[in-house]
Amino acid sequence: MSRASGTSGAATSYYEATRAVPLATTPLDGDITADVAIVGGGITGCSAALDLAGHGLRVALLEAQDIGWGASGRNGGQVLPGYAIAQTKLKRLVGPEDARRLWDMSMEAVQLVEQRITEHAIPADYHKGYLYAAIRPRHERDLEEEASELATLGLKGAEVLRGAAIQAHVASPRYRAIMTEPFSAHLHPLNYTLGLGRAAQAAGAQLYSGTPVTAIEEGPVLRLRTPRGTVSAGTLLLSGGAYLGRLWPAVAGYVMPVGTYIIATEPRPDVPSLLPLNEAASDLNFVLDYYRRSADDRLLFGGRVSYSSVPPPRLAQTMLARARAVFPQLAGARADFTWGGLVDITRHRAPQFGRLAPNILMAQGFSGHGVALAGLAGRILAEAARGQAGRFDVFARIPHARFPGGRAFRVPALLLATSYFRLRDLL
Ligand SMILES: Cc1cc2nc3c(=O)[nH]c(=O)nc-3n(C[C@H](O)[C@H](O)[C@H](O)COP(=O)(O)OP(=O)(O)OC[C@H]3O[C@@H](n4cnc5c(N)ncnc54)[C@H](O)[C@@H]3O)c2cc1C
């Protein structure tokens, strides 16, 4: 059963087909009041709702589609510390002290995922272990640098392996070297997001699905308009990610929504032997391959990007070809599911936190690196909404620039940049 894919959300993903967390939500119907309103029911919004409700605040979370419908319920499930921007570049942007704080918070983000899964008994198929794979000589140098950077940051356990040692981790002839590390993990992202939503509900948050926020009236008491009701709130958190779009165009102008795609093969008895230690993996190309095993022995294989909401042609076939380039053992494999989603990429790939008014806060731009980070972002938004903005301000000090010229020009500029990096991937 191969399904049509789409960044529009029309496709059924493997995650939807294996959804295991019951969560009942309805559209908002009527006018309500809350202490804090949240736009967006992904990891960021659900995480903020959970913490705020846990502190006794009245929370109304408004989601245009379903909880976990956006990037949070469609992603590669890779739980990673750090940021999509290299730590060395982050240091140049914000200075060594803030860069160190940001790194430490990214490690906390990973721990927070594990802690919440345990605390709320979320059936998220969580598994620790990760490897980065080098295809080209310059990747090998990058791995060595990365391993020593991790050691400088005080993290022990990263190891660069070559030759036969590689096969114990990934049964592929493709790689010159790999770096394994024990901090990262992988999980079922939709069940994780739904689990956060369910925990937020249990803590007292009101979650509304099928409720697009169409307008925001600013002031000491904010008013959010939706098709069948309004929310009056003292504080607003915007966590619409790549899908925020027209609601606040000035905010959306800082990120480029980029489509990225994943396939799930049929369950296969040989899949466990491809990744014997059940680690998640990615290579070091600019348009990278990332993959992992599912709990029911499929290979979930991600990669490819597009700069429009139309998925690339012959997507399942080309993704299978990419998977076979890594694992020739998959000759004859079929893709049961093919789907896509949008990532919100900032110009330099660092996340963007900001205040749009004294009582309107936002976090976006995780740049394809948000499974762990978005959970912490929600916690930090919640802290700031409760008047403790110290950690929020560390993120808010990261400087950002808009994509020049609006969407019409963002796309060609990024295409040019990507063509250059794709070319580099071949060298
Ligand atoms: C295919 C894919 C693979 C990825 N792989 C990884 C990975 O392996 N590891 C990793 O770390 N990151 C990965 N990412 C990125 C990661 O998924 C995101 O960074 C993270 O999920 C962002 O969460 P969020 O809550 O901020 O946004 P989202 O999950 O996108 O949630 C935003 C929500 O806001 C809602 N919304 C927007 N506007 C409105 C409105 N006006 N009214 C009401 N609701 C609104 C949307 O419907 C949406 O549900 C991937 C992303 C994709 C798409």
XYZ file of C-alpha atoms and ligand atoms in Angstrom:
480
model
C 0.000 0.000 0.000
C 2.017 2.962 -1.204
C 0.338 6.249 -0.451
C 0.623 9.585 -2.152
C 2.816 11.897 -0.184
C 2.383 15.527 0.519
C 3.670 18.384 2.527
C 0.060 19.526 2.640
C -0.768 16.835 5.147
C -2.990 14.744 2.860
C -0.807 11.629 3.025
C -1.120 8.954 5.667
C 2.193 8.477 7.399
C 3.503 5.361 9.096
C 3.088 7.275 12.342
C -0.623 7.893 11.814
C -1.091 4.225 10.924
C 0.551 3.226 14.231
C -0.899 5.936 16.448
C -1.283 4.522 19.952
C -2.231 7.437 22.211
C -5.954 8.194 22.473
C -6.556 11.922 22.664
C -10.037 13.423 22.372
C -10.212 17.061 21.266
C -12.950 19.154 19.675
C -13.100 22.508 17.875
C -13.601 25.629 19.944
C -17.268 26.617 19.885
C -18.020 29.815 21.798
C -16.116 32.534 23.597
C -13.699 31.589 26.366
C -11.119 33.199 28.626
C -7.679 31.848 29.507
C -4.551 33.050 31.255
C -2.421 31.857 28.335
C -3.475 31.071 24.759
C -1.209 28.922 22.583
C -1.334 28.762 18.779
C -0.088 25.404 17.483
C -0.464 21.854 18.789
C 2.984 20.478 17.976
C 5.693 19.562 20.459
C 6.359 23.235 21.293
C 2.735 24.124 22.018
C 1.888 20.887 23.881
C 5.035 21.150 25.986
C 4.214 24.750 26.966
C 0.602 23.776 27.737
C 1.766 20.910 29.957
C 4.060 23.089 32.072
C 1.648 26.030 32.319
C -1.311 23.856 33.304
C 0.976 22.083 35.790
C 1.508 25.483 37.421
C -2.226 26.009 37.726
C -2.707 28.443 34.837
C -5.791 28.317 32.609
C -4.465 27.313 29.193
C -6.266 27.246 25.820
C -4.279 25.608 23.016
C -5.642 26.161 19.500
C -4.630 23.831 16.687
C -5.826 24.367 13.115
C -5.805 20.631 12.289
C -5.072 17.875 14.828
C -2.600 17.665 17.676
C 0.696 16.518 16.111
C -0.515 17.191 12.553
C 2.492 19.442 11.715
C 6.209 18.626 11.701
C 5.978 17.149 15.206
C 3.931 14.164 14.067
C 5.754 13.538 10.779
C 9.454 13.820 11.453
C 12.430 11.444 11.441
C 12.099 10.926 15.197
C 15.758 11.691 15.851
C 16.251 13.144 19.315
C 19.434 15.188 19.045
C 21.343 17.628 21.253
C 22.831 20.768 19.709
C 21.344 22.837 16.914
C 21.072 22.785 13.141
C 23.765 25.486 13.196
C 27.265 24.264 14.168
C 28.334 25.080 17.717
C 31.399 26.983 16.399
C 29.138 29.270 14.325
C 26.783 29.731 17.263
C 29.785 30.858 19.317
C 30.572 33.489 16.697
C 26.960 34.706 16.712
C 26.381 35.036 20.463
C 29.786 34.760 22.135
C 31.254 31.856 24.111
C 29.159 32.212 27.278
C 25.737 32.209 25.656
C 26.900 29.510 23.222
C 27.820 27.304 26.177
C 24.461 27.984 27.875
C 22.691 27.122 24.625
C 24.621 23.875 24.324
C 23.800 22.904 27.912
C 20.122 23.650 27.327
C 20.174 21.464 24.209
C 21.442 18.578 26.359
C 18.681 19.312 28.853
C 16.234 19.146 25.932
C 17.236 15.536 25.257
C 16.928 14.612 28.933
C 13.520 16.284 29.086
C 12.230 14.019 26.310
C 13.253 10.905 28.232
C 11.962 12.260 31.541
C 8.520 13.087 30.170
C 8.172 9.777 28.342
C 8.845 8.012 31.628
C 6.763 10.319 33.812
C 3.697 10.257 31.570
C 4.114 6.653 30.368
C 4.120 7.728 26.709
C 4.338 4.722 24.327
C 6.899 6.403 22.073
C 9.234 3.468 21.217
C 12.096 5.493 22.691
C 15.559 4.068 22.029
C 18.997 5.549 22.734
C 22.014 5.489 20.403
C 23.100 7.359 17.304
C 25.681 7.330 14.556
C 26.933 9.857 12.013
C 28.311 8.382 8.788
C 31.123 9.712 6.573
C 30.858 9.135 2.826
C 33.688 11.381 1.639
C 37.214 12.158 2.929
C 36.131 15.616 4.094
C 33.297 14.006 6.100
C 35.891 11.883 7.862
C 37.732 15.036 8.919
C 34.402 16.523 10.035
C 33.730 13.484 12.220
C 37.130 13.787 13.927
C 36.477 17.495 14.567
C 33.001 16.759 15.880
C 34.315 14.078 18.263
C 36.921 16.458 19.695
C 34.337 19.281 19.921
C 32.074 16.951 21.949
C 35.006 16.105 24.221
C 35.660 19.846 24.697
C 32.012 20.231 25.677
C 32.560 17.581 28.331
C 30.664 14.738 26.652
C 32.283 11.359 26.896
C 31.484 8.318 24.804
C 31.656 9.560 21.195
C 33.846 7.249 19.143
C 35.079 7.366 15.541
C 35.188 3.896 13.980
C 36.599 2.631 10.685
C 36.845 -0.575 8.681
C 35.188 -3.724 9.984
C 34.104 -2.004 13.233
C 31.535 -0.035 11.229
C 29.544 -3.165 10.403
C 28.691 -3.841 14.041
C 26.635 -0.615 13.912
C 25.482 -0.254 10.314
C 25.608 -3.057 7.728
C 26.391 -0.781 4.789
C 29.309 -0.784 2.348
C 28.892 2.952 1.819
C 30.794 4.542 4.670
C 34.471 5.388 5.220
C 33.970 6.030 8.935
C 31.228 6.541 11.493
C 31.001 8.372 14.784
C 28.802 6.730 17.382
C 27.498 8.630 20.390
C 25.298 7.563 23.282
C 23.412 10.822 24.055
C 20.993 10.946 21.132
C 17.974 8.713 20.673
C 15.008 8.038 18.423
C 11.276 7.762 18.988
C 7.798 7.615 17.423
C 7.206 11.359 17.110
C 3.421 11.356 16.717
C 2.832 9.196 19.789
C 5.308 11.368 21.703
C 3.473 14.565 20.704
C 0.056 13.069 21.441
C 1.426 11.873 24.783
C 2.484 15.420 25.647
C -0.972 16.642 24.596
C -2.693 14.032 26.720
C -0.501 14.910 29.733
C -1.321 18.614 29.214
C -5.033 17.773 29.138
C -4.707 15.700 32.293
C -3.014 18.699 33.945
C -6.045 20.836 33.043
C -5.144 22.468 29.704
C -7.961 22.911 27.147
C -6.856 21.581 23.752
C -8.909 22.538 20.683
C -8.329 20.855 17.321
C -9.842 21.974 13.988
C -9.518 25.525 15.274
C -7.417 27.819 13.077
C -6.666 31.184 14.649
C -7.503 33.692 11.942
C -6.747 37.015 13.655
C -5.156 38.389 16.792
C -6.230 41.644 18.413
C -3.400 43.027 20.533
C -3.706 44.783 23.899
C -3.374 43.994 27.602
C -6.193 41.505 27.022
C -5.548 39.718 23.746
C -8.386 38.452 21.592
C -7.917 35.539 19.226
C -10.480 34.930 16.524
C -11.328 31.453 15.249
C -14.177 30.371 12.921
C -16.625 29.532 15.744
C -15.347 31.311 18.817
C -12.890 33.668 20.434
C -10.293 33.376 23.173
C -9.477 36.285 25.475
C -6.116 35.806 27.152
C -3.458 37.744 29.046
C -0.545 36.090 27.222
C -0.143 34.471 23.819
C 2.467 31.917 22.769
C 2.960 31.453 19.024
C 4.242 28.000 18.118
C 2.961 27.472 14.592
C 6.349 26.434 13.166
C 6.556 26.267 9.380
C 2.748 26.313 9.208
C 2.142 29.715 10.860
C 2.102 31.460 7.477
C -0.483 34.172 7.037
C -1.441 34.578 10.693
C 1.641 36.721 11.357
C 3.493 37.340 8.053
C 6.294 39.355 9.687
C 7.176 36.350 11.877
C 6.842 33.886 9.008
C 9.297 36.021 6.987
C 12.170 34.840 9.207
C 11.733 31.211 8.192
C 11.610 29.337 4.929
C 9.197 26.375 4.890
C 11.078 23.506 3.240
C 9.490 20.155 2.377
C 11.314 17.003 3.469
C 10.245 13.381 2.975
C 10.324 9.941 4.554
C 9.448 6.402 3.459
C 8.662 3.355 5.584
C 9.465 0.014 3.977
C 7.293 -2.993 4.643
C 8.288 -4.899 7.821
C 11.266 -7.091 6.859
C 13.088 -9.787 8.813
C 16.455 -8.402 7.657
C 15.871 -4.845 8.946
C 17.225 -5.521 12.484
C 20.503 -6.701 10.947
C 20.905 -3.418 9.024
C 21.220 -1.479 12.288
C 22.111 -4.223 14.785
C 22.233 -1.915 17.826
C 19.015 -0.110 16.882
C 20.796 3.245 16.568
C 19.428 6.087 14.470
C 21.730 7.387 11.759
C 22.445 10.210 9.355
C 25.204 10.952 6.889
C 27.049 14.258 6.581
C 25.821 15.380 3.172
C 24.057 18.763 2.967
C 20.895 17.064 1.649
C 21.367 14.237 4.072
C 19.984 10.723 4.411
C 18.629 9.914 7.878
C 17.205 6.606 8.923
C 16.333 4.234 11.723
C 14.414 1.076 12.486
C 10.783 1.157 13.521
C 9.479 -0.945 16.394
C 7.910 -3.343 13.850
C 11.088 -3.832 11.785
C 10.596 -1.400 8.957
C 13.338 0.907 7.752
C 12.223 4.532 8.071
C 14.365 6.427 5.603
C 14.306 10.214 5.209
C 15.932 12.657 2.883
C 15.221 14.807 -0.155
C 13.985 18.360 0.085
C 11.690 20.542 -1.974
C 10.983 24.234 -1.915
C 7.333 24.081 -2.826
C 4.358 22.307 -1.261
C 4.304 19.940 -4.253
C 6.214 16.719 -3.508
C 8.965 15.779 -6.006
C 7.872 13.359 -8.764
C 8.364 9.586 -8.311
C 9.126 10.227 -4.671
C 8.755 6.685 -3.310
C 10.952 5.241 -6.077
C 13.724 7.811 -5.668
C 13.664 7.465 -1.890
C 13.882 3.669 -2.212
C 16.832 4.105 -4.573
C 18.564 6.283 -1.965
C 17.884 3.662 0.709
C 19.285 0.921 -1.529
C 22.445 2.974 -2.107
C 23.027 2.646 1.645
C 21.664 -0.884 2.036
C 21.881 -2.965 -1.174
C 20.186 -5.685 0.929
C 16.932 -3.789 0.315
C 16.782 -4.749 -3.388
C 13.132 -5.656 -3.941
C 11.904 -3.780 -0.859
C 8.728 -1.764 -1.232
C 7.622 1.435 0.456
C 4.382 0.971 2.396
C 4.192 4.661 3.334
C 5.616 7.840 1.822
C 4.948 11.206 3.412
C 6.402 14.635 3.923
C 6.283 17.677 6.147
C 7.592 21.199 6.366
C 10.600 22.326 8.360
C 10.995 25.979 9.335
C 14.521 26.953 8.382
C 16.081 30.237 9.506
C 18.836 31.865 7.482
C 21.662 30.620 9.687
C 19.728 27.568 11.055
C 19.676 28.775 14.683
C 16.271 28.792 16.415
C 14.373 32.034 16.805
C 12.722 33.106 20.050
C 11.207 36.555 20.395
C 8.702 38.970 21.925
C 6.267 40.464 19.429
C 4.624 42.486 22.210
C 5.132 42.391 25.987
C 2.502 39.633 26.208
C 3.145 37.812 22.885
C 6.060 35.373 22.722
C 7.139 33.077 19.919
C 9.589 30.269 19.203
C 10.254 28.839 15.747
C 13.011 28.051 13.255
C 14.335 24.806 14.722
C 15.561 24.178 11.173
C 14.899 20.430 11.093
C 16.392 19.896 14.560
C 13.401 20.317 16.823
C 12.292 16.936 18.178
C 14.203 17.479 21.420
C 14.527 21.249 21.239
C 10.844 22.035 20.711
C 10.011 20.341 24.026
C 12.473 22.577 25.847
C 11.302 25.581 23.814
C 7.786 24.958 25.145
C 9.123 24.771 28.695
C 11.108 27.996 28.236
C 8.109 29.797 26.682
C 6.083 28.670 29.700
C 8.750 30.003 32.074
C 8.730 33.351 30.290
C 4.909 33.478 30.355
C 5.153 33.058 34.137
C 7.615 35.948 34.375
C 10.864 33.960 34.472
C 12.474 34.985 31.206
C 16.189 34.395 31.944
C 16.513 31.339 29.702
C 14.121 32.731 27.094
C 16.373 35.803 26.816
C 19.467 33.684 26.099
C 17.661 32.344 23.026
C 16.162 35.727 22.175
C 19.669 37.252 21.990
C 20.508 35.131 18.922
C 20.400 37.672 16.073
C 18.188 36.873 13.072
C 17.575 38.331 9.627
C 14.530 37.948 7.394
C 14.771 36.123 4.113
C 15.133 38.931 1.581
C 12.284 39.791 -0.736
C 9.490 37.616 0.632
C 8.645 34.093 -0.456
C 8.955 34.790 -4.196
C 12.669 35.522 -3.781
C 13.376 33.214 -0.841
C 12.804 30.146 -3.001
C 15.200 30.947 -5.891
C 17.901 32.114 -3.454
C 17.669 28.877 -1.486
C 17.515 26.781 -4.642
C 20.753 28.365 -5.802
C 22.388 27.695 -2.458
C 21.094 24.126 -2.424
C 22.297 23.440 -5.967
C 25.761 24.490 -4.861
C 25.660 22.214 -1.786
C 24.164 19.313 -3.780
C 27.086 19.671 -6.172
C 29.415 19.649 -3.185
C 27.729 16.464 -1.907
C 28.900 14.760 -5.094
C 32.565 15.740 -4.661
C 9.816 15.257 7.550
C 10.482 15.914 8.747
C 11.548 15.264 9.364
C 12.141 15.841 10.504
N 13.072 15.105 11.177
C 13.560 15.580 12.356
C 14.408 14.766 13.142
O 14.639 13.592 12.845
N 14.937 15.303 14.283
C 14.652 16.584 14.667
O 15.178 17.030 15.701
N 13.782 17.360 13.956
C 13.220 16.881 12.833
N 12.310 17.641 12.143
C 11.913 18.957 12.691
C 10.918 18.819 13.854
O 9.880 17.944 13.507
C 10.354 20.220 14.182
O 11.428 21.094 14.459
C 9.398 20.238 15.375
O 8.460 19.207 15.303
C 8.686 21.600 15.446
O 7.630 21.519 16.380
P 6.614 22.730 16.520
O 5.689 22.354 17.607
O 7.372 23.999 16.703
O 5.888 22.857 15.121
P 4.800 21.895 14.415
O 4.903 20.515 14.903
O 4.930 22.111 12.950
O 3.421 22.434 14.946
C 2.884 23.653 14.536
C 1.381 23.521 14.545
O 0.816 24.826 14.475
C -0.407 24.733 13.798
N -0.776 26.065 13.331
C -0.083 26.893 12.515
N -0.778 28.053 12.320
C -1.904 27.953 13.052
C -3.011 28.817 13.265
N -3.112 30.014 12.655
N -4.011 28.409 14.096
C -3.941 27.206 14.726
N -2.917 26.345 14.535
C -1.913 26.709 13.716
C -0.116 23.739 12.675
O -1.303 23.136 12.184
C 0.828 22.750 13.354
O 0.163 21.579 13.802
C 11.699 17.125 10.979
C 10.658 17.770 10.343
C 10.040 17.173 9.244
C 8.900 17.893 8.579
